[in-house]
PDB file of C-alpha atoms in Angstrom:
ATOM      1  CA  MET E   1       8.393 -31.307  10.280  1.00 42.00           C
ATOM      2  CA  SER E   2       7.435 -28.987   7.196  1.00 46.00           C
ATOM      3  CA  ASP E   3       8.968 -26.166   6.164  1.00 49.00           C
ATOM      4  CA  ALA E   4       5.856 -25.384   5.840  1.00 50.00           C
ATOM      5  CA  HIS E   5       4.965 -25.296  10.004  1.00 57.00           C
ATOM      6  CA  VAL E   6       7.719 -22.632  10.724  1.00 67.00           C
ATOM      7  CA  PRO E   7       6.531 -19.784   8.460  1.00 89.00           C
ATOM      8  CA  LEU E   8       3.400 -21.014  10.567  1.00 92.00           C
ATOM      9  CA  ALA E   9       4.231 -20.727  13.493  1.00 91.00           C
ATOM     10  CA  GLY E  10       5.176 -17.717  13.579  1.00 92.00           C
ATOM     11  CA  VAL E  11       1.991 -16.023  12.305  1.00 93.00           C
ATOM     12  CA  LEU E  12       0.220 -18.496  15.021  1.00 93.00           C
ATOM     13  CA  GLU E  13       3.069 -16.225  17.307  1.00 93.00           C
ATOM     14  CA  ARG E  14       1.751 -13.066  16.139  1.00 92.00           C
ATOM     15  CA  LEU E  15      -2.061 -13.661  15.502  1.00 92.00           C
ATOM     16  CA  GLY E  16      -2.009 -14.684  19.955  1.00 91.00           C
ATOM     17  CA  GLU E  17      -0.595 -12.040  20.853  1.00 90.00           C
ATOM     18  CA  LEU E  18      -2.932  -9.258  18.700  1.00 89.00           C
ATOM     19  CA  THR E  19      -6.089 -11.434  19.689  1.00 89.00           C
ATOM     20  CA  GLY E  20      -4.895 -12.435  23.123  1.00 88.00           C
ATOM     21  CA  ARG E  21      -5.593 -16.218  23.378  1.00 88.00           C
ATOM     22  CA  PRO E  22      -2.135 -17.326  22.634  1.00 87.00           C
ATOM     23  CA  GLY E  23      -2.316 -21.231  21.846  1.00 83.00           C
ATOM     24  CA  ARG E  24      -6.297 -20.734  22.361  1.00 88.00           C
ATOM     25  CA  LEU E  25      -6.874 -19.196  18.671  1.00 89.00           C
ATOM     26  CA  PHE E  26      -9.746 -21.700  17.163  1.00 88.00           C
ATOM     27  CA  GLU E  27     -11.549 -19.327  20.039  1.00 89.00           C
ATOM     28  CA  VAL E  28     -11.169 -16.319  18.652  1.00 90.00           C
ATOM     29  CA  LEU E  29     -11.017 -17.362  15.280  1.00 93.00           C
ATOM     30  CA  ASP E  30     -13.486 -18.331  12.141  1.00 95.00           C
ATOM     31  CA  VAL E  31     -12.533 -22.434  12.133  1.00 95.00           C
ATOM     32  CA  ALA E  32     -15.330 -22.959   9.955  1.00 96.00           C
ATOM     33  CA  ASP E  33     -14.252 -20.264   7.922  1.00 95.00           C
ATOM     34  CA  LEU E  34     -10.667 -21.191   7.553  1.00 96.00           C
ATOM     35  CA  SER E  35     -11.877 -24.463   6.743  1.00 95.00           C
ATOM     36  CA  TYR E  36     -14.135 -23.828   4.321  1.00 94.00           C
ATOM     37  CA  ARG E  37     -11.324 -21.511   2.475  1.00 93.00           C
ATOM     38  CA  THR E  38      -8.346 -24.447   2.294  1.00 94.00           C
ATOM     39  CA  GLY E  39      -9.681 -27.971   2.189  1.00 93.00           C
ATOM     40  CA  ILE E  40      -8.610 -28.985   5.790  1.00 94.00           C
ATOM     41  CA  PRO E  41     -11.264 -30.685   8.386  1.00 94.00           C
ATOM     42  CA  VAL E  42     -12.284 -28.076  10.917  1.00 95.00           C
ATOM     43  CA  ALA E  43     -10.615 -30.617  13.025  1.00 95.00           C
ATOM     44  CA  VAL E  44      -7.280 -30.102  12.082  1.00 95.00           C
ATOM     45  CA  VAL E  45      -7.362 -26.144  11.735  1.00 95.00           C
ATOM     46  CA  THR E  46      -8.681 -26.577  14.976  1.00 95.00           C
ATOM     47  CA  GLU E  47      -4.920 -28.619  16.036  1.00 94.00           C
ATOM     48  CA  LEU E  48      -3.458 -26.237  14.296  1.00 94.00           C
ATOM     49  CA  LEU E  49      -4.581 -23.169  15.755  1.00 93.00           C
ATOM     50  CA  ALA E  50      -3.659 -24.883  18.674  1.00 92.00           C
ATOM     51  CA  GLY E  51      -0.029 -25.967  17.573  1.00 90.00           C
ATOM     52  CA  GLY E  52      -0.297 -28.842  17.217  1.00 91.00           C
ATOM     53  CA  ALA E  53       0.655 -30.630  14.033  1.00 91.00           C
ATOM     54  CA  ALA E  54      -1.263 -32.212  10.808  1.00 92.00           C
ATOM     55  CA  PRO E  55      -1.720 -36.151   9.763  1.00 92.00           C
ATOM     56  CA  GLU E  56       1.172 -36.714   7.473  1.00 91.00           C
ATOM     57  CA  VAL E  57      -0.685 -37.198   3.804  1.00 88.00           C
ATOM     58  CA  GLY E  58       0.642 -37.378   0.738  1.00 89.00           C
ATOM     59  CA  LEU E  59       0.082 -35.423  -2.360  1.00 88.00           C
ATOM     60  CA  ALA E  60      -2.032 -38.043  -4.077  1.00 86.00           C
ATOM     61  CA  GLU E  61      -4.317 -38.641  -0.717  1.00 89.00           C
ATOM     62  CA  ARG E  62      -4.364 -34.491  -0.429  1.00 90.00           C
ATOM     63  CA  VAL E  63      -5.708 -34.116  -3.798  1.00 88.00           C
ATOM     64  CA  ARG E  64      -8.524 -36.357  -3.128  1.00 87.00           C
ATOM     65  CA  GLN E  65      -9.491 -35.032  -0.304  1.00 90.00           C
ATOM     66  CA  ARG E  66      -9.896 -31.562  -1.314  1.00 91.00           C
ATOM     67  CA  LEU E  67     -12.199 -33.074  -4.497  1.00 88.00           C
ATOM     68  CA  ASP E  68     -13.837 -34.510  -2.514  1.00 88.00           C
ATOM     69  CA  PHE E  69     -13.720 -31.632   0.521  1.00 92.00           C
ATOM     70  CA  ILE E  70     -14.806 -29.102  -3.328  1.00 91.00           C
ATOM     71  CA  ARG E  71     -17.853 -32.079  -3.718  1.00 89.00           C
ATOM     72  CA  GLU E  72     -19.074 -32.204   0.016  1.00 91.00           C
ATOM     73  CA  ASN E  73     -18.821 -28.197   0.535  1.00 92.00           C
ATOM     74  CA  ARG E  74     -19.717 -26.216  -2.423  1.00 93.00           C
ATOM     75  CA  ARG E  75     -22.971 -26.098  -3.535  1.00 93.00           C
ATOM     76  CA  ARG E  76     -24.896 -25.557  -6.796  1.00 93.00           C
ATOM     77  CA  PRO E  77     -26.396 -22.371  -6.747  1.00 93.00           C
ATOM     78  CA  ASP E  78     -29.882 -24.149  -6.119  1.00 95.00           C
ATOM     79  CA  GLY E  79     -28.171 -25.721  -3.072  1.00 93.00           C
ATOM     80  CA  LYS E  80     -28.001 -28.905  -4.215  1.00 94.00           C
ATOM     81  CA  ARG E  81     -24.283 -30.835  -4.365  1.00 93.00           C
ATOM     82  CA  TYR E  82     -22.208 -31.173  -7.466  1.00 92.00           C
ATOM     83  CA  SER E  83     -22.761 -34.164  -8.846  1.00 90.00           C
ATOM     84  CA  LEU E  84     -19.320 -36.402 -10.529  1.00 87.00           C
ATOM     85  CA  GLY E  85     -20.406 -35.773 -13.871  1.00 90.00           C
ATOM     86  CA  GLU E  86     -21.309 -31.690 -13.285  1.00 92.00           C
ATOM     87  CA  LEU E  87     -17.974 -31.404 -11.443  1.00 91.00           C
ATOM     88  CA  ALA E  88     -15.876 -33.860 -14.564  1.00 91.00           C
ATOM     89  CA  ALA E  89     -17.163 -30.849 -17.216  1.00 94.00           C
ATOM     90  CA  ILE E  90     -16.459 -28.388 -15.331  1.00 94.00           C
ATOM     91  CA  ALA E  91     -12.627 -29.449 -14.930  1.00 91.00           C
ATOM     92  CA  GLY E  92     -13.304 -30.535 -18.890  1.00 92.00           C
ATOM     93  CA  THR E  93     -13.369 -34.221 -18.679  1.00 89.00           C
ATOM     94  CA  SER E  94     -15.235 -37.700 -18.673  1.00 89.00           C
ATOM     95  CA  ARG E  95     -17.072 -38.482 -15.693  1.00 88.00           C
ATOM     96  CA  GLN E  96     -15.008 -41.720 -15.232  1.00 88.00           C
ATOM     97  CA  TRP E  97     -11.509 -40.092 -16.368  1.00 86.00           C
ATOM     98  CA  LEU E  98     -12.821 -37.635 -12.739  1.00 82.00           C
ATOM     99  CA  SER E  99     -13.029 -41.592 -10.964  1.00 82.00           C
ATOM    100  CA  GLU E 100     -10.805 -42.587 -11.858  1.00 81.00           C
ATOM    101  CA  TRP E 101      -8.734 -39.106 -10.267  1.00 79.00           C
ATOM    102  CA  ARG E 102     -10.597 -39.828  -7.059  1.00 75.00           C
ATOM    103  CA  LYS E 103      -8.870 -43.214  -6.259  1.00 76.00           C
ATOM    104  CA  SER E 104      -5.502 -42.365  -7.646  1.00 72.00           C
ATOM    105  CA  GLY E 105      -5.764 -38.429  -6.504  1.00 62.00           C
ATOM    106  CA  LEU E 106      -3.300 -37.439  -9.227  1.00 75.00           C
ATOM    107  CA  PRO E 107      -5.391 -35.809 -11.549  1.00 77.00           C
ATOM    108  CA  SER E 108      -3.538 -33.319 -14.701  1.00 82.00           C
ATOM    109  CA  LEU E 109      -3.331 -30.014 -13.362  1.00 84.00           C
ATOM    110  CA  GLU E 110      -4.773 -28.081 -16.898  1.00 89.00           C
ATOM    111  CA  HIS E 111      -7.611 -29.595 -14.987  1.00 89.00           C
ATOM    112  CA  ILE E 112      -7.267 -29.267 -11.512  1.00 89.00           C
ATOM    113  CA  ASP E 113      -6.463 -25.759 -12.232  1.00 91.00           C
ATOM    114  CA  ARG E 114     -10.258 -25.996 -14.279  1.00 94.00           C
ATOM    115  CA  LEU E 115     -11.670 -26.962 -11.095  1.00 93.00           C
ATOM    116  CA  ARG E 116      -9.561 -24.674  -8.924  1.00 93.00           C
ATOM    117  CA  ARG E 117     -10.632 -21.324 -11.046  1.00 95.00           C
ATOM    118  CA  PHE E 118     -14.370 -22.519 -11.251  1.00 96.00           C
ATOM    119  CA  PHE E 119     -14.276 -22.529  -7.107  1.00 95.00           C
ATOM    120  CA  GLY E 120     -12.552 -19.195  -6.553  1.00 94.00           C
ATOM    121  CA  LEU E 121      -9.810 -20.969  -4.846  1.00 94.00           C
ATOM    122  CA  PRO E 122      -5.990 -20.302  -3.954  1.00 92.00           C
ATOM    123  CA  ALA E 123      -3.308 -21.336  -6.398  1.00 88.00           C
ATOM    124  CA  GLY E 124      -1.982 -24.654  -3.893  1.00 89.00           C
ATOM    125  CA  PHE E 125      -5.757 -25.237  -2.974  1.00 93.00           C
ATOM    126  CA  PHE E 126      -5.501 -29.091  -4.361  1.00 91.00           C
ATOM    127  CA  THR E 127      -1.660 -28.984  -3.517  1.00 89.00           C
ATOM    128  CA  ALA E 128      -0.433 -27.004  -0.115  1.00 92.00           C
ATOM    129  CA  ASP E 129      -0.063 -28.769   3.137  1.00 93.00           C
ATOM    130  CA  GLU E 130      -2.042 -28.438   5.965  1.00 94.00           C
ATOM    131  CA  PRO E 131       0.264 -25.797   7.049  1.00 95.00           C
ATOM    132  CA  GLU E 132       1.365 -23.673   3.966  1.00 94.00           C
ATOM    133  CA  ALA E 133      -2.830 -23.580   2.610  1.00 94.00           C
ATOM    134  CA  LEU E 134      -3.118 -22.305   6.528  1.00 95.00           C
ATOM    135  CA  HIS E 135      -0.199 -19.665   6.856  1.00 95.00           C
ATOM    136  CA  GLU E 136      -1.752 -18.965   3.269  1.00 94.00           C
ATOM    137  CA  ALA E 137      -5.828 -18.271   4.397  1.00 95.00           C
ATOM    138  CA  LEU E 138      -4.375 -16.589   7.467  1.00 95.00           C
ATOM    139  CA  GLN E 139      -1.883 -13.707   6.021  1.00 93.00           C
ATOM    140  CA  PRO E 140      -5.743 -11.489   5.963  1.00 92.00           C
ATOM    141  CA  VAL E 141      -6.421 -12.358   9.223  1.00 92.00           C
ATOM    142  CA  LEU E 142      -3.383 -11.533  10.266  1.00 91.00           C
ATOM    143  CA  GLN E 143      -3.369  -7.758   8.272  1.00 87.00           C
ATOM    144  CA  GLY E 144      -6.786  -6.639   9.336  1.00 86.00           C
ATOM    145  CA  LEU E 145      -5.706  -7.159  13.472  1.00 87.00           C
ATOM    146  CA  GLU E 146      -1.967  -5.950  12.624  1.00 85.00           C
ATOM    147  CA  VAL E 147      -4.078  -2.607  11.218  1.00 79.00           C
ATOM    148  CA  ARG E 148      -6.400  -2.664  13.446  1.00 81.00           C
ATOM    149  CA  ALA E 149      -3.661  -3.127  16.422  1.00 79.00           C
ATOM    150  CA  ASP E 150      -2.067  -0.185  14.670  1.00 74.00           C
ATOM    151  CA  PRO E 151      -4.400   1.760  12.208  1.00 66.00           C
ATOM    152  CA  LEU E 152      -0.746   4.046  11.439  1.00 66.00           C
ATOM    153  CA  SER E 153       1.643   0.801  10.033  1.00 64.00           C
ATOM    154  CA  ARG E 154      -0.226   1.768   6.430  1.00 62.00           C
ATOM    155  CA  LEU E 155       1.079   5.154   7.197  1.00 63.00           C
ATOM    156  CA  ARG E 156       4.050   4.681   8.029  1.00 64.00           C
ATOM    157  CA  GLU E 157       4.790   1.836   5.667  1.00 66.00           C
ATOM    158  CA  SER E 158       3.711   3.993   2.413  1.00 64.00           C
ATOM    159  CA  GLY E 159       6.193   6.727   3.455  1.00 66.00           C
ATOM    160  CA  LEU E 160       2.821   9.076   4.066  1.00 68.00           C
ATOM    161  CA  VAL E 161       3.745   9.651   7.676  1.00 68.00           C
ATOM    162  CA  ARG E 162       7.634   9.881   7.206  1.00 72.00           C
ATOM    163  CA  LEU E 163       6.474  13.004   3.903  1.00 71.00           C
ATOM    164  CA  ALA E 164       4.047  14.835   6.768  1.00 71.00           C
ATOM    165  CA  ALA E 165       7.082  14.859   8.660  1.00 75.00           C
ATOM    166  CA  ARG E 166       8.116  17.352   6.590  1.00 78.00           C
ATOM    167  CA  ALA E 167       5.117  19.686   6.676  1.00 77.00           C
ATOM    168  CA  PRO E 168       6.882  22.850   8.231  1.00 83.00           C
ATOM    169  CA  GLN E 169       9.575  22.632   5.313  1.00 86.00           C
ATOM    170  CA  MET E 170       6.670  22.537   2.793  1.00 81.00           C
ATOM    171  CA  ASN E 171       4.829  25.386   1.462  1.00 87.00           C
ATOM    172  CA  ALA E 172       0.793  25.696   0.989  1.00 85.00           C
ATOM    173  CA  ARG E 173       0.827  24.238  -2.739  1.00 89.00           C
ATOM    174  CA  GLN E 174       2.565  21.088  -1.101  1.00 84.00           C
ATOM    175  CA  LEU E 175       0.353  20.898   2.396  1.00 81.00           C
ATOM    176  CA  ALA E 176      -2.175  20.717  -0.786  1.00 84.00           C
ATOM    177  CA  THR E 177      -0.640  18.349  -3.133  1.00 85.00           C
ATOM    178  CA  LEU E 178       0.049  15.959   0.615  1.00 80.00           C
ATOM    179  CA  ALA E 179      -3.571  16.292   1.915  1.00 82.00           C
ATOM    180  CA  ASP E 180      -5.014  15.311  -2.228  1.00 85.00           C
ATOM    181  CA  LEU E 181      -2.540  11.978  -2.168  1.00 80.00           C
ATOM    182  CA  ALA E 182      -3.139  10.996   1.685  1.00 77.00           C
ATOM    183  CA  GLU E 183      -7.045  11.673   0.931  1.00 81.00           C
ATOM    184  CA  MET E 184      -6.543   9.763  -2.565  1.00 82.00           C
ATOM    185  CA  LEU E 185      -4.876   6.995  -0.576  1.00 74.00           C
ATOM    186  CA  ILE E 186      -7.859   5.972   1.604  1.00 73.00           C
ATOM    187  CA  THR E 187     -10.469   6.675  -0.744  1.00 77.00           C
ATOM    188  CA  ALA E 188      -8.900   3.862  -2.850  1.00 73.00           C
ATOM    189  CA  GLU E 189      -8.163   1.755   0.308  1.00 64.00           C
ATOM    190  CA  GLY E 190     -12.150   2.048   1.075  1.00 61.00           C
ATOM    191  CA  ALA E 191     -12.939   0.778  -2.082  1.00 60.00           C
ATOM    192  CA  VAL E 192     -11.266  -1.997  -1.529  1.00 55.00           C
ATOM    193  CA  ASN E 193     -11.807  -2.906   1.930  1.00 53.00           C
TER     194      ASN E 193
END
């Protein structure tokens, strides 16, 4: 069991609590979107969400699989698949060299980072093992469910609830400043979401 399984198990447990579907998260989460964001096949995402394990894959094979996944699942603006020549140009290398990567699965970090940035992929997209990649992709899902489950959690974490508890000892000017600060935070949060 890789080290990434432990944090993933914790996230899956908490998601199970929040959704009421422990062991059946694939019924309530967007498996296709998680696959798209991680480069992990849908069947493997489903297995991991159910608490199972992903097949063991070496680094070179994982990089090759994720490169092929991009080619199959990321489209040009006209909806067509990227050619090997286009991917090579994006990576800053030749088509022949890209073909060699697909065989060996070991491109240079510079070239792989160019592909990653071009497609807006998370750091570690090509190298993270499946549990680690899914763990990272589930973080925003977990945060969103946590906020829905306890809308005041963000206020407690920021200290505003504790500060508001001091309101009886505050004068009118201090209360107005506190209200302005809360409004600024709410407005900034709305702009982010």
